[in-house]
PDB file of C-alpha atoms and ligand atoms in Angstrom:
ATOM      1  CA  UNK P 114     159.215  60.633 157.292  1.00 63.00           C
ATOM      2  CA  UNK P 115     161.887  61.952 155.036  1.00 90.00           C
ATOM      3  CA  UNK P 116     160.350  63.910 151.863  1.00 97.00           C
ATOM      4  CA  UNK P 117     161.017  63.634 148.532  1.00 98.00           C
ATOM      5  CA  UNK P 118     158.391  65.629 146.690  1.00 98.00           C
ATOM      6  CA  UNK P 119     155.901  67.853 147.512  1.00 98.00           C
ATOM      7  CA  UNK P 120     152.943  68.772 145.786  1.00 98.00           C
ATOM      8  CA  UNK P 121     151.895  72.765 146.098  1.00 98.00           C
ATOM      9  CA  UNK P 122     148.120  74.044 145.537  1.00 98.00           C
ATOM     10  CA  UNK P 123     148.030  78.015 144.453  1.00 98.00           C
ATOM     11  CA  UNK P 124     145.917  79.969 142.497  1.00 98.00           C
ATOM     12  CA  UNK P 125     145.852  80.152 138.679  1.00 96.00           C
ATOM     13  CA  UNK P 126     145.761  84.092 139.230  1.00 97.00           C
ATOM     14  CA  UNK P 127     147.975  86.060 141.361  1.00 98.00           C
ATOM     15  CA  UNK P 128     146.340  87.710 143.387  1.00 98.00           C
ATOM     16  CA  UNK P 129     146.036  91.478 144.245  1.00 97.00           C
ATOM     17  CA  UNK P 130     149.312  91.673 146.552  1.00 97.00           C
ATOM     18  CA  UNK P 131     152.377  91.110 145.638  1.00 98.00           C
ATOM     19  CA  UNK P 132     153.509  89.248 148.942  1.00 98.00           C
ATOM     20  CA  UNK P 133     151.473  86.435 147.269  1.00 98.00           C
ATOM     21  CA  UNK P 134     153.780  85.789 144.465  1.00 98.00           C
ATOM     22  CA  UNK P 135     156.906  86.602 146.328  1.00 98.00           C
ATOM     23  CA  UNK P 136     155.479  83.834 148.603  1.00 98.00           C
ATOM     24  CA  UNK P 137     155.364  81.523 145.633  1.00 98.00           C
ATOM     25  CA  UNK P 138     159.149  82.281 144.482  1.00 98.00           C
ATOM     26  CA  UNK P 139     160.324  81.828 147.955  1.00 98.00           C
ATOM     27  CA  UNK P 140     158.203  78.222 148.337  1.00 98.00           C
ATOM     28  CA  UNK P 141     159.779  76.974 145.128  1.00 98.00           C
ATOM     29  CA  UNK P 142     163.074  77.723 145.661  1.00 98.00           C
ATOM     30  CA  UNK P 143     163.037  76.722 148.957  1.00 98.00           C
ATOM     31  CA  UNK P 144     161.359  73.279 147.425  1.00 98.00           C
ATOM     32  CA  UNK P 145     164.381  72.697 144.758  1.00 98.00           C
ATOM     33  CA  UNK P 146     167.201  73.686 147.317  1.00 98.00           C
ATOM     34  CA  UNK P 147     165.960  71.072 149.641  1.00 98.00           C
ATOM     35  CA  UNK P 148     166.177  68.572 146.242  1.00 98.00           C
ATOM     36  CA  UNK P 149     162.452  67.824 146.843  1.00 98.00           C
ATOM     37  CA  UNK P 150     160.638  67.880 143.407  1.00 98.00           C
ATOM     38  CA  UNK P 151     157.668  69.786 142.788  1.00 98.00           C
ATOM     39  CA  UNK P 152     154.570  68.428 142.249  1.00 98.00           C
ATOM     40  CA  UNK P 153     151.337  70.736 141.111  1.00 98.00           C
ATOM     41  CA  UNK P 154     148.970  71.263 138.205  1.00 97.00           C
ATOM     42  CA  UNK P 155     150.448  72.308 135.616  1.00 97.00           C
ATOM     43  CA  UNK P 156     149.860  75.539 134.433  1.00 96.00           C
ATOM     44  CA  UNK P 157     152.417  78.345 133.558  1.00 96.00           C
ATOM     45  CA  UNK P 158     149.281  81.280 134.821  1.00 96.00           C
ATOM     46  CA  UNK P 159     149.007  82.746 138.077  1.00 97.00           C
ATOM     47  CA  UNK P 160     150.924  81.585 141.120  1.00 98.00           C
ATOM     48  CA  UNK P 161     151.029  77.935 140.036  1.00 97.00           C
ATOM     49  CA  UNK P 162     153.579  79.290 136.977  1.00 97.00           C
ATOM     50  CA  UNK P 163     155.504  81.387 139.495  1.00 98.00           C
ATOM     51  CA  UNK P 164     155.985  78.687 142.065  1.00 98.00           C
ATOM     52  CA  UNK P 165     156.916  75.797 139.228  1.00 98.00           C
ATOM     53  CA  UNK P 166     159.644  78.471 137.606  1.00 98.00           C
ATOM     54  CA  UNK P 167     161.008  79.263 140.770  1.00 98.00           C
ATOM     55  CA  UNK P 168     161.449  76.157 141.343  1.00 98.00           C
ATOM     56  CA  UNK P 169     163.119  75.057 137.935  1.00 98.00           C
ATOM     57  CA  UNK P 170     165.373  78.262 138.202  1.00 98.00           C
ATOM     58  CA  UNK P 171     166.950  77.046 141.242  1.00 98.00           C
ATOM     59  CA  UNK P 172     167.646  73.345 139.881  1.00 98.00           C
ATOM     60  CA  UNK P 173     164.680  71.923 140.942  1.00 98.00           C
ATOM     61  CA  UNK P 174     162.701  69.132 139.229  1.00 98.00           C
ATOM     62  CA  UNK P 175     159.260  69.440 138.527  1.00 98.00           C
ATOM     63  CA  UNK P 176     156.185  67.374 138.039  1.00 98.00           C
ATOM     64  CA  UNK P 177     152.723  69.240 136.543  1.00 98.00           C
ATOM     65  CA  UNK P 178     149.426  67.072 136.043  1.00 97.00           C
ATOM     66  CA  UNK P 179     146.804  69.379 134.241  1.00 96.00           C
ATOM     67  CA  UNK P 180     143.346  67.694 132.469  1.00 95.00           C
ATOM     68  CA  UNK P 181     143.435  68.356 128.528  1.00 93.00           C
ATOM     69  CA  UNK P 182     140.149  70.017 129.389  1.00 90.00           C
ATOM     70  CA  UNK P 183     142.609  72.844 130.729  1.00 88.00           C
ATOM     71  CA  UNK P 184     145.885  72.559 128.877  1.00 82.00           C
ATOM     72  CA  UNK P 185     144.986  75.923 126.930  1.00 82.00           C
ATOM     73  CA  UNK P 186     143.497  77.616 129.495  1.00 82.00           C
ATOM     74  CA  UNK P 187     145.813  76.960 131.957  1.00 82.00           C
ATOM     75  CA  UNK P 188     148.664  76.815 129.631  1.00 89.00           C
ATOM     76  CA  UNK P 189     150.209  73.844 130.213  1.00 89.00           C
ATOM     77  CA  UNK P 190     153.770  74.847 130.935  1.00 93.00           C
ATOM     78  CA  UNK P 191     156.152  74.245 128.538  1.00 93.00           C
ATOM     79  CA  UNK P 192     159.514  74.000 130.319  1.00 96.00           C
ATOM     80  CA  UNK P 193     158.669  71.413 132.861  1.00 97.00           C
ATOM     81  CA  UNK P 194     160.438  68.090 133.836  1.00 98.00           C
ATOM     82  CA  UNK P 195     157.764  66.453 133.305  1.00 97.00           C
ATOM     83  CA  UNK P 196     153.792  67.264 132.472  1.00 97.00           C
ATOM     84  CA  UNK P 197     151.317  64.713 132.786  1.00 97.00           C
ATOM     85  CA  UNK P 198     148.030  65.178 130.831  1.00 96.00           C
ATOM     86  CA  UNK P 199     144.669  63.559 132.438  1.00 97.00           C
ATOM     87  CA  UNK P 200     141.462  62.915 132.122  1.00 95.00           C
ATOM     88  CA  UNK P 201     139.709  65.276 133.861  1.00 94.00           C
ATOM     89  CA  UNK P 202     139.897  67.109 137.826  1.00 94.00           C
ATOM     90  CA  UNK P 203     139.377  64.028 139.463  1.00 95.00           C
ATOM     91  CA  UNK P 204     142.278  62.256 137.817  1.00 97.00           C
ATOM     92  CA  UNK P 205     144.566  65.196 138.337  1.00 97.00           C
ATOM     93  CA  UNK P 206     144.150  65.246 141.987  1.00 96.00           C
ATOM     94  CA  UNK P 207     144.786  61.300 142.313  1.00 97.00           C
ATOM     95  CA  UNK P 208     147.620  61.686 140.746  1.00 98.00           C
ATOM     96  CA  UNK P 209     148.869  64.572 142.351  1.00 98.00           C
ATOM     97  CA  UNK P 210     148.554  62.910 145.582  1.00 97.00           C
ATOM     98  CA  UNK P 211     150.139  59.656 144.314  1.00 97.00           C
ATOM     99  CA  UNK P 212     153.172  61.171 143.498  1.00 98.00           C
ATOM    100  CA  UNK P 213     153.618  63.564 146.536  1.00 98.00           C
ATOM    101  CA  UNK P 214     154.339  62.817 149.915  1.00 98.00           C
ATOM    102  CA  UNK P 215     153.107  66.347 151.183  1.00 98.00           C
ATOM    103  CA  UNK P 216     151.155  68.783 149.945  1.00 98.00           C
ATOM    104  CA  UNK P 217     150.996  72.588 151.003  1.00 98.00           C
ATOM    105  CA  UNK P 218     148.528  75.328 149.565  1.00 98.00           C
ATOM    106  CA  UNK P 219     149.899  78.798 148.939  1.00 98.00           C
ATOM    107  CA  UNK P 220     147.104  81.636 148.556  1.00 98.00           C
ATOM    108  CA  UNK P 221     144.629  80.694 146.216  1.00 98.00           C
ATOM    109  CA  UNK P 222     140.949  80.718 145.136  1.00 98.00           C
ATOM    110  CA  UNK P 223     138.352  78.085 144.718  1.00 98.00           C
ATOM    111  CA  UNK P 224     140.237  75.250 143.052  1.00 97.00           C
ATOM    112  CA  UNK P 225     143.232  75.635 145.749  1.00 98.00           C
ATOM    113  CA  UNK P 226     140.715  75.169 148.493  1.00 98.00           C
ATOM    114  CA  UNK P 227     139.183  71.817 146.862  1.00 97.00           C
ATOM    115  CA  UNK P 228     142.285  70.378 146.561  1.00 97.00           C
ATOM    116  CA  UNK P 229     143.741  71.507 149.908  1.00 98.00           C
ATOM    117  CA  UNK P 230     140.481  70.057 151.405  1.00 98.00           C
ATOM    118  CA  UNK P 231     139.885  67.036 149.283  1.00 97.00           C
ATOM    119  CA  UNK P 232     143.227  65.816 150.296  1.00 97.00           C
ATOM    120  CA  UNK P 233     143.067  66.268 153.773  1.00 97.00           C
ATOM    121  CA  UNK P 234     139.798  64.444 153.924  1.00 97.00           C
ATOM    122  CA  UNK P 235     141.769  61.630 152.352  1.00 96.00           C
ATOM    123  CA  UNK P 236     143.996  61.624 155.389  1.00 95.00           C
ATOM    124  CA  UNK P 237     141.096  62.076 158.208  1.00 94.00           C
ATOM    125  CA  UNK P 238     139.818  58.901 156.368  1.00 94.00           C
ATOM    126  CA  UNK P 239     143.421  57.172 156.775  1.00 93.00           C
ATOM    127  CA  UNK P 240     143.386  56.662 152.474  1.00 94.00           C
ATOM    128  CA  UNK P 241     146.671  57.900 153.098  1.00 94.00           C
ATOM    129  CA  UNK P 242     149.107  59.247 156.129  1.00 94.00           C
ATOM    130  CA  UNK P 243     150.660  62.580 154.312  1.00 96.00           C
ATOM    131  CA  UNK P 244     150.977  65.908 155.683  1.00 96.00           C
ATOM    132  CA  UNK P 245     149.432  69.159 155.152  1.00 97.00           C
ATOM    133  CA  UNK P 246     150.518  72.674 155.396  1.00 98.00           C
ATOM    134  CA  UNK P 247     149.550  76.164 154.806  1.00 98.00           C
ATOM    135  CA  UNK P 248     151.721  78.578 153.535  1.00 98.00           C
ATOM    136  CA  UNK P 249     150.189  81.699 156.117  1.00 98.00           C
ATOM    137  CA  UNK P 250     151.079  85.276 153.524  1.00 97.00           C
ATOM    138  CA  UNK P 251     149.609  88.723 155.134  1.00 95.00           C
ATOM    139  CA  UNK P 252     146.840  86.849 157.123  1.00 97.00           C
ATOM    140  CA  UNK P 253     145.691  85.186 154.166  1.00 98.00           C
ATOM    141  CA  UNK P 254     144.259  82.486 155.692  1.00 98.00           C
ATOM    142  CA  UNK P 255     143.585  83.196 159.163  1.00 98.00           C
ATOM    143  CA  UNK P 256     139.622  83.733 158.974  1.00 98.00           C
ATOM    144  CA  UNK P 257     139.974  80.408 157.704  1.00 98.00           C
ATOM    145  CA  UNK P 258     141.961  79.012 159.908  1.00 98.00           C
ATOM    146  CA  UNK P 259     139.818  80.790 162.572  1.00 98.00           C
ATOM    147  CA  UNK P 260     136.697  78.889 161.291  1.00 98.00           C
ATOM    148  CA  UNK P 261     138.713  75.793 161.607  1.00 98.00           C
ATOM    149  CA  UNK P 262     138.902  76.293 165.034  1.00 98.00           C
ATOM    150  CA  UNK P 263     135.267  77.019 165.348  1.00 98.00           C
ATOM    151  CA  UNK P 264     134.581  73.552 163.588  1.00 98.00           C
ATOM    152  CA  UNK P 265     136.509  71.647 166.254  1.00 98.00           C
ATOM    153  CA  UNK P 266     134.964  74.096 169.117  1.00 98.00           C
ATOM    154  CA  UNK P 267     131.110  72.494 167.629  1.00 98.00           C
ATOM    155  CA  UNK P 268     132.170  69.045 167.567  1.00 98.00           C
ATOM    156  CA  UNK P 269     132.616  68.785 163.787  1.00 97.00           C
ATOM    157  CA  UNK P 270     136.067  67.942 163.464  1.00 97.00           C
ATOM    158  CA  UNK P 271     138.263  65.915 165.887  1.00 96.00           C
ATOM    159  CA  UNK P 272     141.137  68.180 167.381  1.00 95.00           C
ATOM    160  CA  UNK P 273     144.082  65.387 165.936  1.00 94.00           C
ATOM    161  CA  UNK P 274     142.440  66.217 162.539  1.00 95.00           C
ATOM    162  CA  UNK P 275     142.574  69.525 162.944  1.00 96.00           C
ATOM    163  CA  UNK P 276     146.194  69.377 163.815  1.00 94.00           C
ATOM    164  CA  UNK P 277     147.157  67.604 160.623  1.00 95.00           C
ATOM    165  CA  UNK P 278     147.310  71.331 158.829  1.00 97.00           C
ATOM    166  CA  UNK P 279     150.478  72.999 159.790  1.00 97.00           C
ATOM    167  CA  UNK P 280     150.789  76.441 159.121  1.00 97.00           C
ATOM    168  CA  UNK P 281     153.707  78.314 159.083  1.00 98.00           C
ATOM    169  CA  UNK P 282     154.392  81.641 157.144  1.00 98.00           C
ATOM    170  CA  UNK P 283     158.123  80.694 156.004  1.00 98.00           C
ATOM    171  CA  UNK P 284     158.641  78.075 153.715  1.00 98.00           C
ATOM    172  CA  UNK P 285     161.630  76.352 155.091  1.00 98.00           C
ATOM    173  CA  UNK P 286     159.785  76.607 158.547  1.00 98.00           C
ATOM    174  CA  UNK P 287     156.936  74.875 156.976  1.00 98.00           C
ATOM    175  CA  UNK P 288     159.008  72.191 155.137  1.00 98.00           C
ATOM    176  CA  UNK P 289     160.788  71.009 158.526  1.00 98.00           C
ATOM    177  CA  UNK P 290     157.195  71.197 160.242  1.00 97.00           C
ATOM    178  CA  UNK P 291     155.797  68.380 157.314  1.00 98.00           C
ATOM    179  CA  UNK P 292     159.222  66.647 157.715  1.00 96.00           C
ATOM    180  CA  UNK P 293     158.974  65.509 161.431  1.00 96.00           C
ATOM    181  CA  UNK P 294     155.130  65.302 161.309  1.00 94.00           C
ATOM    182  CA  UNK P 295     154.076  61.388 162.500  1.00 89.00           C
ATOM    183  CA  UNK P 296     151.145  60.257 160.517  1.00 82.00           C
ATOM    184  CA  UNK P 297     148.324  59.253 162.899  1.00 75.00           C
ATOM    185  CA  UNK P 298     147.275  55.728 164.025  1.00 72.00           C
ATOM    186  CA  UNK P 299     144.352  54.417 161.291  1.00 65.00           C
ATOM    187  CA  UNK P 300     140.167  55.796 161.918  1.00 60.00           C
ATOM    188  CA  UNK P 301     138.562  53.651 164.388  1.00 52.00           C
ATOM    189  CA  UNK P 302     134.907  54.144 162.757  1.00 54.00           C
ATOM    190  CA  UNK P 303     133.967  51.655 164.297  1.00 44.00           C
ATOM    191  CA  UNK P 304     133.693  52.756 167.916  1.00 49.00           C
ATOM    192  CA  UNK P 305     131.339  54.800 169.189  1.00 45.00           C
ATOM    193  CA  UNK P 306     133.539  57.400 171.584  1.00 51.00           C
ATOM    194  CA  UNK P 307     132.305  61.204 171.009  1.00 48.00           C
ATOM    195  CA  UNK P 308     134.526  63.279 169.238  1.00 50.00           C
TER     196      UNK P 308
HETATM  197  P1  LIG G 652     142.086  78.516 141.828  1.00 97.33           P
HETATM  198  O1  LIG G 652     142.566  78.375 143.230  1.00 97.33           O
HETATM  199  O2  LIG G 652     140.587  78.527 141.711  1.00 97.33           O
HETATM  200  O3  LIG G 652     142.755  79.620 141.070  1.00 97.33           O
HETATM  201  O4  LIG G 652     142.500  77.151 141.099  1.00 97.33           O
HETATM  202  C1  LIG G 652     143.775  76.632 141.286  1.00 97.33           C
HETATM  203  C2  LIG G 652     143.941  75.357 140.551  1.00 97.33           C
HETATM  204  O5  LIG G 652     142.963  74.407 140.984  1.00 97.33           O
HETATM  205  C3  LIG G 652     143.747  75.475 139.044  1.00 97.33           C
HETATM  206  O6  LIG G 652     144.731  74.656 138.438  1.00 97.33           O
HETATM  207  C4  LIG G 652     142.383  74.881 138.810  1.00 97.33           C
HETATM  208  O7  LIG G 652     142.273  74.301 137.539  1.00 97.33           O
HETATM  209  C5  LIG G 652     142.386  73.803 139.848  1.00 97.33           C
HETATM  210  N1  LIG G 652     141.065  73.292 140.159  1.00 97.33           N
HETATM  211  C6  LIG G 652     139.896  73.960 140.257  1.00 97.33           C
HETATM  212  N2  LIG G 652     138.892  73.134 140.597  1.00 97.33           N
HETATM  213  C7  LIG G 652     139.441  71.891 140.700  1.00 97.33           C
HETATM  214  C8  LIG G 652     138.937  70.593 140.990  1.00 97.33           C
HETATM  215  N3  LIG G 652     137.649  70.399 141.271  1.00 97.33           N
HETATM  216  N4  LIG G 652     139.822  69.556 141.000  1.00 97.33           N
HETATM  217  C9  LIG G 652     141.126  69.763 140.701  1.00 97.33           C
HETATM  218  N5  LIG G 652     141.656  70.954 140.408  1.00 97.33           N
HETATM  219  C10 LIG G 652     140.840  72.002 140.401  1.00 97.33           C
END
């Protein structure tokens, strides 16, 4: 599939290492170069500012969806191509996904994991055939990752589910990886083969 937007999930904070934001910079410029437009939530705080003005700085369009609940808050950033204000969480995340044709989560906390996981849930289900990518900085995710494994090792998670995360720790690496990536053929729910 050939990309033309990507939606990124990242923390509202920054973090307590600065690889973490340099990740972000290097994410959204590598987004804009590629003339893929941005798609995230919104705010100007934490890495999810970062990423979006990296992105703008190096000619990039961008797309933030943030809930009015959260406009102050998260400061809704005011130098964006475009900002979409919602309803609430739920009708951010639809929305992100609508417009986005991959999504990849940078370091982040609580909100960055829901989204990252809500999404690919989505796709297990076949609700949609997008791919999914983490953005590996310092290890930051490999205890998760690690569990991951463990949940396919128990019989949780099929293995072709599994492999619908890509991780890579350099964006551009990461990018290519979501580019070629061939969407899997629809759930069969219906049958009754062990995972
Ligand atoms: P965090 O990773 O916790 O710093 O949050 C990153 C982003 O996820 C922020 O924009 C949060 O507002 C957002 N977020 C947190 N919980 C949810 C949720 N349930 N649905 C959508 N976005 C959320």
């Amino acid at each position: 599939m050939s990309l033309r937007s990507v939606c990124v999930f990242c923390g509202a904070s920054t973090g307590s290492n600065p690889a973490y934001r340099e990740a972000a910079i290097a994410l959204g410029q590598s987004i804009a170069q590629r003339g893929l437009t941005l798609v995230y939530g919104g705010g100007a705080v934490g890495l999810m500012g970062i990423v979006a003005d990296a992105a703008l700085a190096a000619g990039g369009e961008v797309v933030g969806i943030i809930p009015e609940s959260l406009k102050n808050a998260e400061i809704g950033h005011p130098g964006l191509t475009r900002l979409e204000v919602v309803d609430g969480m739920h009708a951010r995340k639809a929305r992100m996904a609508e417009l986005s044709d991959a999504f990849i989560a940078l370091p982040g906390g609580l909100g960055t994991l829901e989204e990252l996981f809500e999404v690919w849930t989505w796709g297990q289900l076949g609700y949609h055939g997008k791919p999914l990518g983490l953005l590996e900085v310092n290890g930051f995710y490999e205890k998760l990752t690690g569990f991951l494994d463990h949940v396919v090792e128990e019989g949780f998670v099929r293995s072709q589910h599994r492999a619908m995360l890509q991780v890579s720790p350099e964006p551009s690496a990461l990018l290519d990886a979501l580019d070629a990536w061939q969407p899997l053929a629809p759930p069969k729910w219906a049958d009754e083969t062990p995972r």
